[in-house]
PDB file of C-alpha atoms in Angstrom:
ATOM      1  CA  UNK A   1       1.352  15.809  -0.934  1.00 52.00           C
ATOM      2  CA  UNK A   2      -1.996  17.336  -2.035  1.00 52.00           C
ATOM      3  CA  UNK A   3      -3.698  16.996  -5.418  1.00 52.00           C
ATOM      4  CA  UNK A   4      -5.875  20.089  -4.980  1.00 47.00           C
ATOM      5  CA  UNK A   5      -7.452  22.425  -2.441  1.00 52.00           C
ATOM      6  CA  UNK A   6     -10.454  24.755  -2.569  1.00 45.00           C
ATOM      7  CA  UNK A   7     -10.988  27.454   0.036  1.00 49.00           C
ATOM      8  CA  UNK A   8     -14.481  28.919   0.293  1.00 44.00           C
ATOM      9  CA  UNK A   9     -14.134  32.698   0.560  1.00 41.00           C
ATOM     10  CA  UNK A  10     -17.862  33.387   0.720  1.00 40.00           C
ATOM     11  CA  UNK A  11     -19.082  30.062   2.093  1.00 48.00           C
ATOM     12  CA  UNK A  12     -18.144  27.890   5.037  1.00 63.00           C
ATOM     13  CA  UNK A  13     -17.146  24.941   2.837  1.00 70.00           C
ATOM     14  CA  UNK A  14     -13.499  24.150   2.117  1.00 75.00           C
ATOM     15  CA  UNK A  15     -12.226  20.962   0.482  1.00 77.00           C
ATOM     16  CA  UNK A  16      -8.897  19.231   0.039  1.00 82.00           C
ATOM     17  CA  UNK A  17      -8.410  16.369  -2.398  1.00 85.00           C
ATOM     18  CA  UNK A  18      -5.739  13.720  -2.758  1.00 86.00           C
ATOM     19  CA  UNK A  19      -3.780  13.802   0.500  1.00 87.00           C
ATOM     20  CA  UNK A  20      -0.897  11.331   0.196  1.00 89.00           C
ATOM     21  CA  UNK A  21       1.633  10.360   2.870  1.00 90.00           C
ATOM     22  CA  UNK A  22       4.617   8.598   1.311  1.00 91.00           C
ATOM     23  CA  UNK A  23       5.831   5.264   2.580  1.00 94.00           C
ATOM     24  CA  UNK A  24       9.351   5.300   4.052  1.00 93.00           C
ATOM     25  CA  UNK A  25      11.859   4.563   1.308  1.00 93.00           C
ATOM     26  CA  UNK A  26      12.578   1.007   2.482  1.00 93.00           C
ATOM     27  CA  UNK A  27       8.860   0.144   2.174  1.00 96.00           C
ATOM     28  CA  UNK A  28       8.215   1.805  -1.190  1.00 95.00           C
ATOM     29  CA  UNK A  29       7.451  -0.144  -4.342  1.00 94.00           C
ATOM     30  CA  UNK A  30       5.233   0.348  -7.390  1.00 93.00           C
ATOM     31  CA  UNK A  31       2.478  -1.376  -5.435  1.00 94.00           C
ATOM     32  CA  UNK A  32       3.079   0.458  -2.155  1.00 95.00           C
ATOM     33  CA  UNK A  33       4.130   4.086  -2.788  1.00 95.00           C
ATOM     34  CA  UNK A  34       2.061   5.474   0.093  1.00 95.00           C
ATOM     35  CA  UNK A  35       1.379   4.715   3.735  1.00 94.00           C
ATOM     36  CA  UNK A  36      -1.855   6.711   3.807  1.00 94.00           C
ATOM     37  CA  UNK A  37      -4.071   8.242   1.136  1.00 94.00           C
ATOM     38  CA  UNK A  38      -7.238  10.297   1.619  1.00 93.00           C
ATOM     39  CA  UNK A  39      -9.409  10.987  -1.427  1.00 93.00           C
ATOM     40  CA  UNK A  40     -11.401  13.903  -0.080  1.00 91.00           C
ATOM     41  CA  UNK A  41     -11.558  16.118   3.011  1.00 89.00           C
ATOM     42  CA  UNK A  42     -14.522  18.442   3.564  1.00 89.00           C
ATOM     43  CA  UNK A  43     -14.123  21.217   6.120  1.00 86.00           C
ATOM     44  CA  UNK A  44     -16.747  23.472   7.643  1.00 82.00           C
ATOM     45  CA  UNK A  45     -14.658  26.584   7.963  1.00 73.00           C
ATOM     46  CA  UNK A  46     -14.827  30.322   7.336  1.00 65.00           C
ATOM     47  CA  UNK A  47     -11.583  31.781   5.971  1.00 61.00           C
ATOM     48  CA  UNK A  48     -12.039  34.935   8.077  1.00 54.00           C
ATOM     49  CA  UNK A  49     -11.654  32.798  11.222  1.00 59.00           C
ATOM     50  CA  UNK A  50      -7.921  32.798  10.476  1.00 60.00           C
ATOM     51  CA  UNK A  51      -7.806  36.274  12.009  1.00 62.00           C
ATOM     52  CA  UNK A  52      -9.054  34.985  15.374  1.00 66.00           C
ATOM     53  CA  UNK A  53      -6.775  33.883  18.216  1.00 74.00           C
ATOM     54  CA  UNK A  54      -8.072  30.323  18.001  1.00 77.00           C
ATOM     55  CA  UNK A  55      -9.784  28.755  14.998  1.00 79.00           C
ATOM     56  CA  UNK A  56     -12.838  26.640  15.874  1.00 83.00           C
ATOM     57  CA  UNK A  57     -13.754  24.212  13.089  1.00 85.00           C
ATOM     58  CA  UNK A  58     -17.149  22.569  13.718  1.00 88.00           C
ATOM     59  CA  UNK A  59     -16.602  19.553  11.472  1.00 90.00           C
ATOM     60  CA  UNK A  60     -14.164  17.814   9.151  1.00 90.00           C
ATOM     61  CA  UNK A  61     -15.073  14.734   7.102  1.00 93.00           C
ATOM     62  CA  UNK A  62     -12.357  12.577   5.533  1.00 93.00           C
ATOM     63  CA  UNK A  63     -13.573  10.018   2.988  1.00 95.00           C
ATOM     64  CA  UNK A  64     -11.878   7.396   0.839  1.00 96.00           C
ATOM     65  CA  UNK A  65      -9.100   6.608   3.307  1.00 96.00           C
ATOM     66  CA  UNK A  66      -6.593   3.817   2.561  1.00 96.00           C
ATOM     67  CA  UNK A  67      -4.023   2.777   5.180  1.00 96.00           C
ATOM     68  CA  UNK A  68      -1.281   0.374   4.025  1.00 97.00           C
ATOM     69  CA  UNK A  69       0.440  -1.306   6.997  1.00 96.00           C
ATOM     70  CA  UNK A  70       3.751  -3.132   6.498  1.00 96.00           C
ATOM     71  CA  UNK A  71       6.293  -4.835   8.720  1.00 95.00           C
ATOM     72  CA  UNK A  72       9.050  -7.291   7.794  1.00 93.00           C
ATOM     73  CA  UNK A  73      11.822  -9.230   9.546  1.00 91.00           C
ATOM     74  CA  UNK A  74      10.778  -8.057  13.044  1.00 89.00           C
ATOM     75  CA  UNK A  75      11.982  -4.542  12.205  1.00 92.00           C
ATOM     76  CA  UNK A  76       9.969  -1.345  12.727  1.00 92.00           C
ATOM     77  CA  UNK A  77       6.726  -1.092  10.768  1.00 94.00           C
ATOM     78  CA  UNK A  78       6.178   1.640   8.195  1.00 94.00           C
ATOM     79  CA  UNK A  79       3.748   3.470  10.493  1.00 92.00           C
ATOM     80  CA  UNK A  80       6.283   3.473  13.346  1.00 91.00           C
ATOM     81  CA  UNK A  81       8.967   4.915  11.054  1.00 91.00           C
ATOM     82  CA  UNK A  82       6.656   7.698   9.809  1.00 88.00           C
ATOM     83  CA  UNK A  83       5.316   8.667  13.237  1.00 84.00           C
ATOM     84  CA  UNK A  84       8.855   8.668  14.643  1.00 82.00           C
ATOM     85  CA  UNK A  85       9.886  11.025  11.830  1.00 80.00           C
ATOM     86  CA  UNK A  86       7.005  13.363  12.699  1.00 74.00           C
ATOM     87  CA  UNK A  87       8.015  13.361  16.373  1.00 70.00           C
ATOM     88  CA  UNK A  88      11.497  14.545  15.383  1.00 70.00           C
ATOM     89  CA  UNK A  89      10.166  17.504  13.390  1.00 61.00           C
ATOM     90  CA  UNK A  90      11.452  20.390  15.493  1.00 55.00           C
ATOM     91  CA  UNK A  91      10.131  23.389  13.572  1.00 52.00           C
ATOM     92  CA  UNK A  92      10.855  26.446  15.751  1.00 49.00           C
ATOM     93  CA  UNK A  93       7.797  27.958  17.437  1.00 49.00           C
ATOM     94  CA  UNK A  94       8.704  31.365  15.997  1.00 41.00           C
ATOM     95  CA  UNK A  95       8.045  29.976  12.507  1.00 50.00           C
ATOM     96  CA  UNK A  96       4.410  29.266  13.379  1.00 49.00           C
ATOM     97  CA  UNK A  97       2.371  32.401  12.742  1.00 55.00           C
ATOM     98  CA  UNK A  98      -1.067  30.856  12.244  1.00 64.00           C
ATOM     99  CA  UNK A  99      -3.484  30.573  15.201  1.00 68.00           C
ATOM    100  CA  UNK A 100      -4.006  27.178  16.858  1.00 78.00           C
ATOM    101  CA  UNK A 101      -7.029  25.191  15.715  1.00 81.00           C
ATOM    102  CA  UNK A 102      -9.682  22.965  17.254  1.00 83.00           C
ATOM    103  CA  UNK A 103     -11.781  20.561  15.186  1.00 87.00           C
ATOM    104  CA  UNK A 104     -14.888  19.760  17.172  1.00 89.00           C
ATOM    105  CA  UNK A 105     -15.833  16.634  15.178  1.00 92.00           C
ATOM    106  CA  UNK A 106     -13.657  14.646  12.766  1.00 92.00           C
ATOM    107  CA  UNK A 107     -15.465  11.903  10.842  1.00 94.00           C
ATOM    108  CA  UNK A 108     -13.497   9.258   8.941  1.00 95.00           C
ATOM    109  CA  UNK A 109     -15.537   7.234   6.443  1.00 96.00           C
ATOM    110  CA  UNK A 110     -15.096   4.743   3.611  1.00 96.00           C
ATOM    111  CA  UNK A 111     -11.917   3.341   5.148  1.00 96.00           C
ATOM    112  CA  UNK A 112      -9.848   0.451   3.788  1.00 96.00           C
ATOM    113  CA  UNK A 113      -6.821  -1.142   5.453  1.00 96.00           C
ATOM    114  CA  UNK A 114      -4.244  -3.229   3.602  1.00 96.00           C
ATOM    115  CA  UNK A 115      -2.056  -5.411   5.840  1.00 96.00           C
ATOM    116  CA  UNK A 116       1.225  -6.871   4.585  1.00 96.00           C
ATOM    117  CA  UNK A 117       4.084  -8.950   5.969  1.00 95.00           C
ATOM    118  CA  UNK A 118       3.955  -9.505   9.720  1.00 94.00           C
ATOM    119  CA  UNK A 119       0.720  -7.558  10.035  1.00 95.00           C
ATOM    120  CA  UNK A 120      -0.894 -10.657   8.535  1.00 95.00           C
ATOM    121  CA  UNK A 121      -1.203 -13.991  10.326  1.00 90.00           C
ATOM    122  CA  UNK A 122       1.898 -16.091   9.566  1.00 77.00           C
ATOM    123  CA  UNK A 123       3.058 -13.478   7.044  1.00 70.00           C
ATOM    124  CA  UNK A 124       0.494 -14.546   4.456  1.00 72.00           C
ATOM    125  CA  UNK A 125      -0.395 -12.644   1.294  1.00 90.00           C
ATOM    126  CA  UNK A 126      -1.719  -9.075   1.699  1.00 94.00           C
ATOM    127  CA  UNK A 127      -5.142  -8.758   3.292  1.00 95.00           C
ATOM    128  CA  UNK A 128      -7.573  -5.961   2.443  1.00 95.00           C
ATOM    129  CA  UNK A 129     -10.055  -5.076   5.173  1.00 94.00           C
ATOM    130  CA  UNK A 130     -12.788  -2.465   4.704  1.00 94.00           C
ATOM    131  CA  UNK A 131     -14.015  -0.756   7.881  1.00 94.00           C
ATOM    132  CA  UNK A 132     -17.790  -0.686   7.565  1.00 88.00           C
ATOM    133  CA  UNK A 133     -18.606   1.965  10.154  1.00 92.00           C
ATOM    134  CA  UNK A 134     -17.569   5.601  10.383  1.00 95.00           C
ATOM    135  CA  UNK A 135     -14.893   6.530  12.917  1.00 94.00           C
ATOM    136  CA  UNK A 136     -15.748   9.708  14.805  1.00 93.00           C
ATOM    137  CA  UNK A 137     -13.242  11.686  16.882  1.00 91.00           C
ATOM    138  CA  UNK A 138     -13.792  14.833  18.927  1.00 89.00           C
ATOM    139  CA  UNK A 139     -11.637  17.752  20.038  1.00 84.00           C
ATOM    140  CA  UNK A 140      -8.798  17.930  17.544  1.00 71.00           C
ATOM    141  CA  UNK A 141      -6.200  20.384  18.817  1.00 72.00           C
ATOM    142  CA  UNK A 142      -2.977  21.502  17.242  1.00 68.00           C
ATOM    143  CA  UNK A 143      -0.703  24.226  15.942  1.00 63.00           C
ATOM    144  CA  UNK A 144      -2.072  26.319  13.111  1.00 60.00           C
ATOM    145  CA  UNK A 145       1.020  25.840  10.938  1.00 61.00           C
ATOM    146  CA  UNK A 146      -0.186  24.051   7.785  1.00 63.00           C
ATOM    147  CA  UNK A 147       2.453  21.312   7.773  1.00 69.00           C
ATOM    148  CA  UNK A 148       2.068  20.567  11.474  1.00 68.00           C
ATOM    149  CA  UNK A 149      -1.734  20.611  11.194  1.00 71.00           C
ATOM    150  CA  UNK A 150      -1.699  18.040   8.380  1.00 74.00           C
ATOM    151  CA  UNK A 151       0.742  15.869  10.341  1.00 75.00           C
ATOM    152  CA  UNK A 152      -1.475  16.121  13.405  1.00 76.00           C
ATOM    153  CA  UNK A 153      -4.647  15.143  11.563  1.00 80.00           C
ATOM    154  CA  UNK A 154      -3.112  12.323   9.496  1.00 82.00           C
ATOM    155  CA  UNK A 155      -1.383  10.891  12.567  1.00 82.00           C
ATOM    156  CA  UNK A 156      -4.676  10.901  14.453  1.00 84.00           C
ATOM    157  CA  UNK A 157      -6.562   9.298  11.548  1.00 89.00           C
ATOM    158  CA  UNK A 158      -3.942   6.564  11.227  1.00 89.00           C
ATOM    159  CA  UNK A 159      -3.933   5.738  14.916  1.00 86.00           C
ATOM    160  CA  UNK A 160      -7.724   5.815  15.146  1.00 91.00           C
ATOM    161  CA  UNK A 161      -7.990   3.305  12.274  1.00 93.00           C
ATOM    162  CA  UNK A 162      -5.467   0.973  13.932  1.00 92.00           C
ATOM    163  CA  UNK A 163      -7.378   1.093  17.213  1.00 91.00           C
ATOM    164  CA  UNK A 164     -10.636   0.413  15.362  1.00 93.00           C
ATOM    165  CA  UNK A 165      -9.036  -2.750  13.948  1.00 93.00           C
ATOM    166  CA  UNK A 166      -8.082  -3.811  17.473  1.00 92.00           C
ATOM    167  CA  UNK A 167     -11.640  -3.296  18.723  1.00 92.00           C
ATOM    168  CA  UNK A 168     -13.139  -5.081  15.707  1.00 92.00           C
ATOM    169  CA  UNK A 169     -10.609  -7.734  14.596  1.00 91.00           C
ATOM    170  CA  UNK A 170     -10.386  -8.888  10.985  1.00 91.00           C
ATOM    171  CA  UNK A 171      -9.573 -12.498  10.120  1.00 91.00           C
ATOM    172  CA  UNK A 172      -5.999 -12.807   8.892  1.00 92.00           C
ATOM    173  CA  UNK A 173      -4.661  -9.614  10.475  1.00 94.00           C
ATOM    174  CA  UNK A 174      -2.327 -10.237  13.415  1.00 93.00           C
ATOM    175  CA  UNK A 175      -3.665  -8.666  16.611  1.00 93.00           C
ATOM    176  CA  UNK A 176      -0.305  -9.293  18.315  1.00 93.00           C
ATOM    177  CA  UNK A 177       1.679  -7.256  15.768  1.00 94.00           C
ATOM    178  CA  UNK A 178      -1.043  -4.620  15.531  1.00 94.00           C
ATOM    179  CA  UNK A 179      -1.157  -4.230  19.315  1.00 93.00           C
ATOM    180  CA  UNK A 180       2.618  -3.923  19.514  1.00 91.00           C
ATOM    181  CA  UNK A 181       2.660  -1.264  16.783  1.00 92.00           C
ATOM    182  CA  UNK A 182      -0.098   0.715  18.524  1.00 90.00           C
ATOM    183  CA  UNK A 183       1.805   0.701  21.828  1.00 87.00           C
ATOM    184  CA  UNK A 184       4.985   1.860  20.114  1.00 85.00           C
ATOM    185  CA  UNK A 185       3.146   4.605  18.229  1.00 82.00           C
ATOM    186  CA  UNK A 186       1.405   5.690  21.455  1.00 81.00           C
ATOM    187  CA  UNK A 187       4.788   6.156  23.115  1.00 79.00           C
ATOM    188  CA  UNK A 188       6.172   8.066  20.141  1.00 74.00           C
ATOM    189  CA  UNK A 189       3.105  10.304  19.927  1.00 70.00           C
ATOM    190  CA  UNK A 190       3.529  11.367  23.559  1.00 68.00           C
ATOM    191  CA  UNK A 191       6.839  12.899  22.523  1.00 62.00           C
ATOM    192  CA  UNK A 192       5.043  15.044  19.911  1.00 53.00           C
ATOM    193  CA  UNK A 193       3.272  17.068  22.623  1.00 44.00           C
ATOM    194  CA  UNK A 194       6.071  19.627  22.681  1.00 41.00           C
ATOM    195  CA  UNK A 195       6.122  19.830  18.879  1.00 40.00           C
ATOM    196  CA  UNK A 196       2.407  19.871  18.030  1.00 40.00           C
ATOM    197  CA  UNK A 197       0.614  20.867  21.207  1.00 38.00           C
ATOM    198  CA  UNK A 198      -2.727  19.184  21.727  1.00 37.00           C
ATOM    199  CA  UNK A 199      -2.203  16.050  19.672  1.00 38.00           C
ATOM    200  CA  UNK A 200      -1.901  13.734  22.686  1.00 38.00           C
ATOM    201  CA  UNK A 201      -5.238  14.899  24.100  1.00 41.00           C
ATOM    202  CA  UNK A 202      -6.745  14.492  20.653  1.00 39.00           C
ATOM    203  CA  UNK A 203      -5.514  10.948  20.144  1.00 41.00           C
ATOM    204  CA  UNK A 204      -6.417   9.777  23.647  1.00 37.00           C
ATOM    205  CA  UNK A 205      -9.848  11.364  23.466  1.00 41.00           C
ATOM    206  CA  UNK A 206      -9.311  13.639  26.481  1.00 41.00           C
ATOM    207  CA  UNK A 207     -10.482  16.728  24.633  1.00 39.00           C
ATOM    208  CA  UNK A 208     -13.513  14.885  23.385  1.00 40.00           C
ATOM    209  CA  UNK A 209     -14.363  13.883  26.932  1.00 43.00           C
ATOM    210  CA  UNK A 210     -14.043  17.463  28.121  1.00 43.00           C
ATOM    211  CA  UNK A 211     -16.349  18.684  25.372  1.00 42.00           C
ATOM    212  CA  UNK A 212     -19.173  16.381  26.349  1.00 41.00           C
TER     213      UNK A 212
END
């Protein structure tokens, strides 16, 4: 879901506001309607690049990101359910008319994580953890189809935030459950390669390594 989008016809600045990824139905409540929300995305992009065989986007900045992680009763977490759903999206290749895209630098800033249920130590009350530093990824690659592109980027943002939490632990958030969820998501994401080509390299940083 998007609140609004502005495409710069005569400038290289495009913006998207209010990206919202719904929580799976079993995790939804008035307090937790969404798994992931992004307030604002700024894109350095010229609309006329859409006529090229491959769209090169120098930079994308996502700000005001909130990731709400939930797991209960040793069942799958909300992030595992969503990523698994994305991996099963088998949109035929013939339906994708837009050129593939590469984002050279994706910066994620002003990030907040909310952990609930088994993502917290001993299943305590929800814990809110701001991530104080920017997360920077390189070499985003994916299909140009709008839906697949958004899935690719939001999946990458989500996984990057989870891995940042593993590298810089927060008191009260369970590293054991977080690590298990990351491993499961990693395995699911590998299956997406045939659906959204390039996402595995993006998430593992291989494209970023090749660009350096």
